[in-house]
Amino acid sequence: MIRLLRRLEFFIVTFWAAVSINFLLPRLMPGDPIQQMMNRMKGQISPAARHSLEVMLGLNTTDPLVKQYFAYWGQVFRFDFGSSITYFPDSVTHVIAIALPWTLGLVGVTTIISFLLGTFLGAAAAWRRGGILDSVLPPVFAVVGALPFFFVGLLLLFIFAVVLGWAPVGFGYDVTLGLSMSWATVGQIIAHAVLPASAIIVTSIGGWVLTMRNTMIGVLTEDYVKMARAKGLSSTRIMFQYASRNAILPNLTGFAMSMGFVISGALLVELVFSYPGVGFILVQAVTGQDYPLMQALFLLITTATLISVLIADAVTYVIDPRTRVRA
């Protein structure tokens, strides 16, 4: 319990540092977001309209930095970051609320599938060390895992969408049909997600396989595994209850980190497939100097990562008795 409380202290300090840095960075960056908006509109904004935009976006404040800092904390707790510059006049909260389900659906599901499938294959390869799985999987996934997301995405897009025509070219759904509460809409959303999901799974599963395999090979030489075999326990029980349970700990921590970064989305994959997720709008926010949207997204990613790590610590505390022993 003391260990968890210490981790909670770490969480609070890190969150405070993240919010403070998030507050300072946009104010230290060069450039004028209103000027960027005027450039996009080819100077069709009058001085009065520019002043109104500055007031609306909170960019005309003359308050001291300390007062702005405490006001920013109030915005953080209300998750109120004002209006987006890129998607003006939509609010930042509204823009994120629209993009977040797409990213959670695509990247969240593929991350869970990659973790479960990769961990199981890694355990099976280590359990049958020297067998077919152990001979084929490590070198194949070592090569595939080194390929970048966008390269695999472009390759899949070219083969299955352009050449064969088996899958949609991009976007999250058929824009000509729109979205509705029907099975047809669900079907077209799944069809549009198949290629980006495949690109993410193919390039990320190798890490889970190799980490689980290598860790489990070491665990299988431990005395408690040998004792379990000497007692005549079943192979299934030794594999899952003794070996896999301890070997999965490094993967579990990595999985928690991955779930935290799910919020940021597989940025390049979303760009390649024009998928309307958080990664896509993050790029739009950076290129358009949309400070309010950038601040909200960076804070969301940081918070999700910290919460995921905290949950991973709690789960590790429960399943690994060694973490409950005081040094």
CSV table of C-alpha atoms in Angstrom, one decimal:
chain,number,residue,atom,x,y,z
A,1,MET,CA,0.0,0.0,0.0
A,2,ILE,CA,2.9,2.4,0.8
A,3,ARG,CA,4.3,1.7,-2.6
A,4,LEU,CA,1.0,2.6,-4.2
A,5,LEU,CA,0.8,5.8,-2.2
A,6,ARG,CA,4.3,6.8,-3.3
A,7,ARG,CA,3.3,6.2,-6.9
A,8,LEU,CA,0.3,8.4,-6.3
A,9,GLU,CA,2.6,11.1,-5.1
A,10,PHE,CA,4.6,10.7,-8.2
A,11,PHE,CA,1.4,10.9,-10.3
A,12,ILE,CA,0.4,14.2,-8.6
A,13,VAL,CA,3.9,15.8,-9.0
A,14,THR,CA,4.1,14.7,-12.7
A,15,PHE,CA,0.6,16.0,-13.4
A,16,TRP,CA,1.5,19.4,-11.9
A,17,ALA,CA,4.7,19.5,-13.9
A,18,ALA,CA,2.8,18.5,-17.1
A,19,VAL,CA,0.1,21.2,-16.6
A,20,SER,CA,2.7,23.9,-15.9
A,21,ILE,CA,4.8,23.0,-18.9
A,22,ASN,CA,1.6,22.8,-21.0
A,23,PHE,CA,0.8,26.4,-19.8
A,24,LEU,CA,4.2,27.8,-20.6
A,25,LEU,CA,5.1,26.2,-23.9
A,26,PRO,CA,2.5,27.9,-26.1
A,27,ARG,CA,3.3,31.2,-24.6
A,28,LEU,CA,7.0,30.8,-25.4
A,29,MET,CA,6.5,29.6,-29.0
A,30,PRO,CA,6.9,32.1,-31.9
A,31,GLY,CA,4.1,32.9,-34.3
A,32,ASP,CA,0.7,34.5,-34.1
A,33,PRO,CA,-2.3,32.1,-34.4
A,34,ILE,CA,-4.7,34.9,-35.3
A,35,GLN,CA,-2.3,35.9,-38.1
A,36,GLN,CA,-2.3,32.3,-39.3
A,37,MET,CA,-6.1,32.4,-39.4
A,38,MET,CA,-6.0,35.6,-41.3
A,39,ASN,CA,-3.6,34.1,-43.8
A,40,ARG,CA,-5.9,31.1,-44.4
A,41,MET,CA,-8.8,33.6,-45.0
A,42,LYS,CA,-6.6,35.6,-47.3
A,43,GLY,CA,-6.9,38.8,-45.2
A,44,GLN,CA,-10.7,38.9,-45.3
A,45,ILE,CA,-10.8,39.6,-41.5
A,46,SER,CA,-11.3,43.3,-40.5
A,47,PRO,CA,-9.4,44.8,-37.5
A,48,ALA,CA,-12.6,44.7,-35.5
A,49,ALA,CA,-13.2,41.1,-36.3
A,50,ARG,CA,-9.6,40.3,-35.4
A,51,HIS,CA,-10.1,42.0,-32.0
A,52,SER,CA,-13.2,40.0,-31.5
A,53,LEU,CA,-11.3,36.8,-32.3
A,54,GLU,CA,-8.6,37.7,-29.8
A,55,VAL,CA,-11.2,38.3,-27.1
A,56,MET,CA,-13.0,35.1,-27.9
A,57,LEU,CA,-9.8,33.0,-27.9
A,58,GLY,CA,-8.4,34.7,-24.8
A,59,LEU,CA,-5.3,36.0,-26.6
A,60,ASN,CA,-5.8,39.6,-25.7
A,61,THR,CA,-5.3,39.3,-22.0
A,62,THR,CA,-2.9,41.7,-20.3
A,63,ASP,CA,-3.1,39.9,-17.0
A,64,PRO,CA,0.1,39.0,-15.2
A,65,LEU,CA,1.5,35.5,-16.0
A,66,VAL,CA,0.8,34.3,-12.5
A,67,LYS,CA,-2.9,35.2,-12.7
A,68,GLN,CA,-3.1,33.5,-16.1
A,69,TYR,CA,-1.5,30.4,-14.6
A,70,PHE,CA,-4.1,30.1,-11.8
A,71,ALA,CA,-6.9,30.8,-14.3
A,72,TYR,CA,-5.5,28.1,-16.5
A,73,TRP,CA,-5.7,25.6,-13.6
A,74,GLY,CA,-9.4,26.4,-13.4
A,75,GLN,CA,-9.8,25.7,-17.1
A,76,VAL,CA,-8.0,22.4,-16.7
A,77,PHE,CA,-10.4,21.2,-14.0
A,78,ARG,CA,-13.4,22.3,-16.1
A,79,PHE,CA,-11.7,20.9,-19.3
A,80,ASP,CA,-12.6,24.3,-20.8
A,81,PHE,CA,-9.9,25.3,-23.3
A,82,GLY,CA,-12.0,27.8,-25.3
A,83,SER,CA,-12.5,27.7,-29.0
A,84,SER,CA,-10.4,25.9,-31.5
A,85,ILE,CA,-8.5,28.1,-34.0
A,86,THR,CA,-8.3,25.4,-36.7
A,87,TYR,CA,-12.0,24.3,-36.4
A,88,PHE,CA,-13.3,27.8,-35.4
A,89,PRO,CA,-16.0,28.4,-34.1
A,90,ASP,CA,-16.2,24.9,-32.6
A,91,SER,CA,-14.9,24.6,-29.0
A,92,VAL,CA,-11.9,22.5,-28.2
A,93,THR,CA,-14.0,20.1,-26.1
A,94,HIS,CA,-16.4,19.6,-29.0
A,95,VAL,CA,-13.6,18.9,-31.5
A,96,ILE,CA,-12.0,16.3,-29.2
A,97,ALA,CA,-15.3,14.7,-28.3
A,98,ILE,CA,-15.9,14.1,-32.0
A,99,ALA,CA,-12.4,12.7,-32.7
A,100,LEU,CA,-11.9,10.7,-29.5
A,101,PRO,CA,-14.4,7.8,-30.2
A,102,TRP,CA,-12.7,7.1,-33.6
A,103,THR,CA,-9.3,6.8,-32.0
A,104,LEU,CA,-10.5,4.8,-29.0
A,105,GLY,CA,-12.3,2.4,-31.3
A,106,LEU,CA,-9.5,2.0,-33.8
A,107,VAL,CA,-6.3,2.2,-31.7
A,108,GLY,CA,-7.8,1.0,-28.4
A,109,VAL,CA,-9.2,-2.2,-29.9
A,110,THR,CA,-6.1,-2.9,-32.0
A,111,THR,CA,-3.8,-2.3,-29.0
A,112,ILE,CA,-5.7,-4.8,-26.9
A,113,ILE,CA,-5.8,-7.4,-29.8
A,114,SER,CA,-2.0,-7.0,-30.4
A,115,PHE,CA,-1.3,-7.3,-26.6
A,116,LEU,CA,-3.4,-10.4,-26.1
A,117,LEU,CA,-2.4,-12.2,-29.4
A,118,GLY,CA,1.3,-11.2,-29.1
A,119,THR,CA,1.5,-12.3,-25.4
A,120,PHE,CA,-0.1,-15.6,-26.1
A,121,LEU,CA,2.1,-16.3,-29.2
A,122,GLY,CA,5.2,-15.3,-27.2
A,123,ALA,CA,4.3,-17.6,-24.3
A,124,ALA,CA,3.5,-20.5,-26.7
A,125,ALA,CA,6.8,-20.0,-28.6
A,126,ALA,CA,8.8,-20.0,-25.3
A,127,TRP,CA,6.9,-23.0,-24.0
A,128,ARG,CA,7.7,-25.0,-27.1
A,129,ARG,CA,11.2,-23.6,-27.4
A,130,GLY,CA,12.9,-24.8,-30.6
A,131,GLY,CA,9.6,-25.8,-32.2
A,132,ILE,CA,8.0,-24.4,-35.3
A,133,LEU,CA,6.5,-21.3,-33.6
A,134,ASP,CA,9.8,-20.5,-31.9
A,135,SER,CA,11.7,-20.8,-35.1
A,136,VAL,CA,9.4,-18.8,-37.3
A,137,LEU,CA,7.9,-16.1,-35.1
A,138,PRO,CA,10.9,-14.2,-33.7
A,139,PRO,CA,12.7,-13.5,-37.0
A,140,VAL,CA,9.5,-12.7,-38.8
A,141,PHE,CA,8.2,-10.3,-36.2
A,142,ALA,CA,11.7,-8.8,-35.7
A,143,VAL,CA,11.6,-7.7,-39.4
A,144,VAL,CA,8.0,-6.7,-39.5
A,145,GLY,CA,8.2,-4.8,-36.2
A,146,ALA,CA,11.0,-2.7,-37.7
A,147,LEU,CA,8.8,-1.4,-40.5
A,148,PRO,CA,7.2,2.0,-39.8
A,149,PHE,CA,3.4,2.3,-39.5
A,150,PHE,CA,3.0,4.6,-42.5
A,151,PHE,CA,5.0,2.3,-44.8
A,152,VAL,CA,2.8,-0.7,-43.9
A,153,GLY,CA,-0.3,1.5,-44.2
A,154,LEU,CA,0.7,2.7,-47.6
A,155,LEU,CA,1.5,-0.8,-48.8
A,156,LEU,CA,-1.9,-2.2,-47.6
A,157,LEU,CA,-3.7,0.8,-49.0
A,158,PHE,CA,-2.1,0.3,-52.4
A,159,ILE,CA,-2.6,-3.5,-52.6
A,160,PHE,CA,-6.1,-3.9,-51.1
A,161,ALA,CA,-7.7,-0.5,-51.9
A,162,VAL,CA,-6.2,0.7,-55.1
A,163,VAL,CA,-5.2,-2.5,-56.9
A,164,LEU,CA,-7.7,-5.1,-55.7
A,165,GLY,CA,-10.4,-2.7,-54.6
A,166,TRP,CA,-11.4,-4.9,-51.7
A,167,ALA,CA,-11.4,-2.1,-49.1
A,168,PRO,CA,-12.3,1.7,-49.0
A,169,VAL,CA,-9.4,4.1,-49.8
A,170,GLY,CA,-9.6,6.1,-46.6
A,171,PHE,CA,-11.6,8.1,-44.0
A,172,GLY,CA,-13.6,6.6,-41.2
A,173,TYR,CA,-16.9,6.1,-43.1
A,174,ASP,CA,-18.5,6.7,-46.5
A,175,VAL,CA,-19.0,10.5,-46.5
A,176,THR,CA,-21.5,10.2,-49.4
A,177,LEU,CA,-23.9,8.1,-47.2
A,178,GLY,CA,-23.2,9.9,-43.9
A,179,LEU,CA,-23.6,8.5,-40.4
A,180,SER,CA,-26.8,7.0,-39.0
A,181,MET,CA,-27.9,4.5,-36.3
A,182,SER,CA,-28.1,1.5,-38.6
A,183,TRP,CA,-26.2,-1.8,-39.2
A,184,ALA,CA,-25.2,-0.5,-42.6
A,185,THR,CA,-23.3,2.3,-41.0
A,186,VAL,CA,-21.7,-0.1,-38.5
A,187,GLY,CA,-20.6,-2.2,-41.5
A,188,GLN,CA,-19.1,0.6,-43.4
A,189,ILE,CA,-17.2,1.9,-40.3
A,190,ILE,CA,-15.8,-1.6,-39.8
A,191,ALA,CA,-14.9,-1.8,-43.5
A,192,HIS,CA,-13.0,1.5,-43.3
A,193,ALA,CA,-11.2,0.4,-40.1
A,194,VAL,CA,-9.9,-2.9,-41.4
A,195,LEU,CA,-6.8,-1.6,-43.3
A,196,PRO,CA,-5.6,0.9,-40.6
A,197,ALA,CA,-6.3,-1.7,-37.9
A,198,SER,CA,-4.3,-4.3,-39.8
A,199,ALA,CA,-1.4,-1.9,-40.2
A,200,ILE,CA,-1.3,-1.2,-36.5
A,201,ILE,CA,-1.5,-4.9,-35.5
A,202,VAL,CA,1.1,-6.1,-38.0
A,203,THR,CA,3.7,-3.5,-36.9
A,204,SER,CA,3.0,-3.6,-33.1
A,205,ILE,CA,2.4,-7.3,-32.3
A,206,GLY,CA,6.1,-8.2,-32.8
A,207,GLY,CA,7.1,-6.3,-29.6
A,208,TRP,CA,4.7,-8.2,-27.5
A,209,VAL,CA,5.7,-11.6,-28.9
A,210,LEU,CA,9.5,-11.0,-28.5
A,211,THR,CA,9.2,-9.5,-25.0
A,212,MET,CA,7.0,-12.3,-23.7
A,213,ARG,CA,9.0,-15.0,-25.3
A,214,ASN,CA,12.4,-13.8,-23.9
A,215,THR,CA,11.0,-13.2,-20.4
A,216,MET,CA,9.2,-16.5,-20.3
A,217,ILE,CA,12.3,-18.4,-21.3
A,218,GLY,CA,14.1,-16.9,-18.3
A,219,VAL,CA,11.1,-17.7,-16.0
A,220,LEU,CA,11.0,-21.3,-17.1
A,221,THR,CA,14.4,-21.9,-15.6
A,222,GLU,CA,13.3,-20.6,-12.1
A,223,ASP,CA,13.2,-23.1,-9.2
A,224,TYR,CA,9.5,-22.7,-8.6
A,225,VAL,CA,8.7,-23.9,-12.2
A,226,LYS,CA,11.1,-26.9,-11.8
A,227,MET,CA,9.3,-27.6,-8.4
A,228,ALA,CA,5.9,-27.5,-10.1
A,229,ARG,CA,7.1,-29.9,-12.8
A,230,ALA,CA,8.6,-32.2,-10.1
A,231,LYS,CA,5.2,-32.2,-8.3
A,232,GLY,CA,3.6,-33.5,-11.4
A,233,LEU,CA,1.3,-30.5,-12.1
A,234,SER,CA,-0.3,-30.3,-15.5
A,235,SER,CA,1.5,-28.5,-18.3
A,236,THR,CA,-1.4,-26.1,-18.8
A,237,ARG,CA,-1.3,-25.1,-15.1
A,238,ILE,CA,2.5,-24.6,-15.1
A,239,MET,CA,2.4,-22.6,-18.3
A,240,PHE,CA,-0.4,-20.2,-17.3
A,241,GLN,CA,-0.4,-20.1,-13.5
A,242,TYR,CA,3.3,-20.3,-12.8
A,243,ALA,CA,5.3,-19.2,-15.9
A,244,SER,CA,3.1,-16.8,-17.8
A,245,ARG,CA,1.8,-15.1,-14.7
A,246,ASN,CA,5.3,-13.9,-13.8
A,247,ALA,CA,6.6,-13.5,-17.4
A,248,ILE,CA,3.7,-11.2,-18.3
A,249,LEU,CA,4.7,-8.4,-15.9
A,250,PRO,CA,7.1,-6.5,-18.3
A,251,ASN,CA,4.4,-6.8,-21.0
A,252,LEU,CA,1.8,-5.5,-18.6
A,253,THR,CA,3.7,-2.3,-17.9
A,254,GLY,CA,4.3,-1.8,-21.6
A,255,PHE,CA,0.6,-2.4,-22.2
A,256,ALA,CA,-0.3,0.3,-19.7
A,257,MET,CA,2.0,2.7,-21.4
A,258,SER,CA,0.5,1.8,-24.8
A,259,MET,CA,-3.0,2.4,-23.5
A,260,GLY,CA,-2.0,5.8,-22.3
A,261,PHE,CA,-0.7,6.7,-25.8
A,262,VAL,CA,-3.9,5.3,-27.4
A,263,ILE,CA,-5.3,8.8,-26.9
A,264,SER,CA,-2.7,10.3,-29.2
A,265,GLY,CA,-3.7,7.7,-31.8
A,266,ALA,CA,-1.5,6.0,-34.3
A,267,LEU,CA,-0.7,9.4,-35.7
A,268,LEU,CA,0.9,8.5,-39.0
A,269,VAL,CA,-1.7,5.7,-39.7
A,270,GLU,CA,-4.5,8.2,-39.2
A,271,LEU,CA,-2.8,10.6,-41.6
A,272,VAL,CA,-2.2,7.9,-44.2
A,273,PHE,CA,-5.8,6.8,-44.1
A,274,SER,CA,-7.3,10.3,-43.4
A,275,TYR,CA,-8.9,8.7,-40.4
A,276,PRO,CA,-10.8,11.3,-38.3
A,277,GLY,CA,-9.1,10.5,-35.0
A,278,VAL,CA,-7.2,12.4,-32.4
A,279,GLY,CA,-3.8,11.9,-34.1
A,280,PHE,CA,-5.2,13.5,-37.2
A,281,ILE,CA,-6.5,16.6,-35.4
A,282,LEU,CA,-3.3,16.9,-33.4
A,283,VAL,CA,-1.4,17.3,-36.7
A,284,GLN,CA,-3.9,19.9,-37.8
A,285,ALA,CA,-3.5,21.7,-34.5
A,286,VAL,CA,0.3,21.8,-34.7
A,287,THR,CA,0.4,23.0,-38.3
A,288,GLY,CA,-2.3,25.6,-37.7
A,289,GLN,CA,-0.7,26.8,-34.4
A,290,ASP,CA,-4.0,26.0,-32.7
A,291,TYR,CA,-2.6,26.5,-29.1
A,292,PRO,CA,-5.9,25.7,-27.2
A,293,LEU,CA,-6.4,22.4,-29.1
A,294,MET,CA,-2.7,21.5,-28.7
A,295,GLN,CA,-2.8,22.2,-25.0
A,296,ALA,CA,-5.9,20.1,-24.5
A,297,LEU,CA,-4.6,17.2,-26.5
A,298,PHE,CA,-1.2,17.2,-24.8
A,299,LEU,CA,-2.8,17.3,-21.4
A,300,LEU,CA,-5.2,14.5,-22.3
A,301,ILE,CA,-2.4,12.3,-23.5
A,302,THR,CA,-0.3,13.0,-20.4
A,303,THR,CA,-3.2,12.3,-18.0
A,304,ALA,CA,-4.1,9.1,-19.8
A,305,THR,CA,-0.5,7.8,-19.7
A,306,LEU,CA,-0.2,8.6,-15.9
A,307,ILE,CA,-3.5,6.9,-15.1
A,308,SER,CA,-2.5,3.9,-17.2
A,309,VAL,CA,0.8,3.6,-15.4
A,310,LEU,CA,-0.9,3.9,-12.0
A,311,ILE,CA,-3.4,1.2,-12.9
A,312,ALA,CA,-0.5,-1.0,-14.1
A,313,ASP,CA,1.2,-0.5,-10.8
A,314,ALA,CA,-1.9,-1.5,-8.9
A,315,VAL,CA,-2.4,-4.6,-11.0
A,316,THR,CA,1.3,-5.6,-10.6
A,317,TYR,CA,0.9,-5.1,-6.9
A,318,VAL,CA,-2.0,-7.6,-6.9
A,319,ILE,CA,-0.6,-10.3,-9.1
A,320,ASP,CA,3.1,-10.2,-8.1
A,321,PRO,CA,3.7,-11.0,-4.4
A,322,ARG,CA,7.3,-9.7,-4.6
A,323,THR,CA,6.1,-6.2,-4.9
A,324,ARG,CA,4.2,-6.5,-1.5
A,325,VAL,CA,7.4,-7.4,0.3
A,326,ARG,CA,9.0,-4.5,2.1
A,327,ALA,CA,12.7,-4.1,1.4
